[in-house]
Amino acid sequence: MHPGPDTVTRFGATILDAEGLRLTPEEKALFRASRPFGFILFARNIHSPDQVRALCAEMREAAGHDAVITIDQEGGRVQRLRAPRWRTWSAPLDQVRQAGATAAQVMYLRYRLIAAELHALGIDSNCAPLVDVAGPQTHPFLRDRCYGEDAATVARLGRSVADGLLGGGVLPVVKHIPGHGRAEADSHHDLPVVSRMKSVLQETDFTTFRALNDLPMGMTAHLVYADIDAAPATLSPTVMRVIRDEIGFDGLIMTDDISMKALDGALPDLTRGALAAGCDVVLHCNGTLAERQAVAEAAGWMTEAAQRRADRALAWRRPPDDVDISTLSAQFSALTKGQGDG
């Protein structure tokens, strides 16, 4: 797979992962050929600061550009960096409840500190804020990752999270657009179906994403919104038009991991379907080398519209603001009385 004259400056329409602590020769060859827009790291890729920095450098060298490198560092069950080398964070919903009236400040400080850890490793994106609105039936896999049950509060705290990340030189990825909170099934294993009317969703679940529609990147939800379309959002042109036209999100949209069991079909077909629906880039995780090759081949190069969104997203990258991290850490500890991190 080689870029032609009209695609030489374009990125491949993928975000891919690696099997281990360093790239294999085969992975390097794949990344050289496909020039993925970005990469995502998992716990299997994390050992020490020097090792992570070396892996990030290898990824960017192989891709041939200053690729975005993202990670899921939410806290609670979903965090790839852990003690003893990095902080271990409580679940976001627990943090918010402990913080009470100071939740916005606490969440800003929390994610500014997370950003400092990420940026020091060469990781320049985080798959947060998660602004899905929790409800009584929200599946446990998601519920304690949420920031609350009130859309206005969730949007306000989501902005604090995004500001904390951006202040630390890390690009936020708002998820799971247009809203995962009503899912009663775990999309890693099953396809959730949301039966509420679109008019209700527009006044609740979708409002948090509308409030944050200026952010540079977003991640789709593998859910069916039955009143909108019978296809999962990631594969639905109708839902994608809702995201673009009604929610007003014009940032780069990546899929959630297309290897999740919520989606049914061959990976190349899912890849082409997601891009045809209107996603800009396909996220594929936890697959074999052959599966990654198949996804990269099916994805090809970004469309011109996707490339413009990618370039705009990359333009959000800035050096971290000039702050004293030890002072911010002390402020966080004082506000939380030592709760919520370790």
XYZ file of C-alpha atoms in Angstrom, residues 21 40-53 55-56 69-90 110-126 165 170 340-342:
61
model
C 6.714 -3.133 24.337
C -3.370 3.638 20.701
C -1.525 2.128 23.660
C -2.670 -0.552 26.094
C -1.298 -2.001 29.314
C 0.687 -4.568 27.309
C 2.611 -1.661 25.771
C 3.529 -0.103 29.116
C 6.527 -1.051 31.254
C 8.700 1.945 32.091
C 8.890 5.606 31.117
C 11.944 5.130 28.912
C 10.370 2.130 27.193
C 7.109 3.996 26.459
C 8.981 6.982 25.085
C 7.849 2.910 21.608
C 6.156 6.220 20.807
C -0.685 8.595 20.086
C -3.679 8.111 22.328
C -4.574 5.990 25.332
C -7.492 5.255 27.660
C -6.461 6.928 30.905
C -9.813 7.615 32.543
C -9.218 6.226 36.014
C -10.888 3.379 37.845
C -11.032 0.204 35.766
C -9.954 2.033 32.624
C -6.385 3.220 33.039
C -3.285 1.903 31.322
C -0.680 3.712 33.448
C -0.670 2.528 37.044
C 1.375 2.504 40.220
C 4.136 2.278 41.173
C 5.494 4.392 38.305
C 2.338 6.450 37.795
C -0.661 7.505 39.819
C -3.617 5.202 40.186
C -6.907 7.076 39.956
C -10.326 6.297 41.388
C -7.078 15.431 37.935
C -6.832 15.485 34.161
C -4.168 18.191 34.116
C -2.051 15.841 36.251
C -2.907 12.908 33.980
C -1.892 15.032 30.996
C 1.468 15.763 32.607
C 2.150 12.039 32.973
C 1.080 11.320 29.402
C 2.935 14.193 27.777
C 6.179 13.224 29.523
C 5.961 9.845 27.769
C 5.272 11.189 24.285
C 1.540 10.395 24.479
C -0.363 13.390 23.145
C -4.008 12.304 23.313
C -6.378 10.755 25.831
C -5.934 17.740 29.086
C -2.846 16.439 25.313
C -9.160 9.429 44.647
C -5.513 8.986 43.747
C -2.503 7.079 44.877
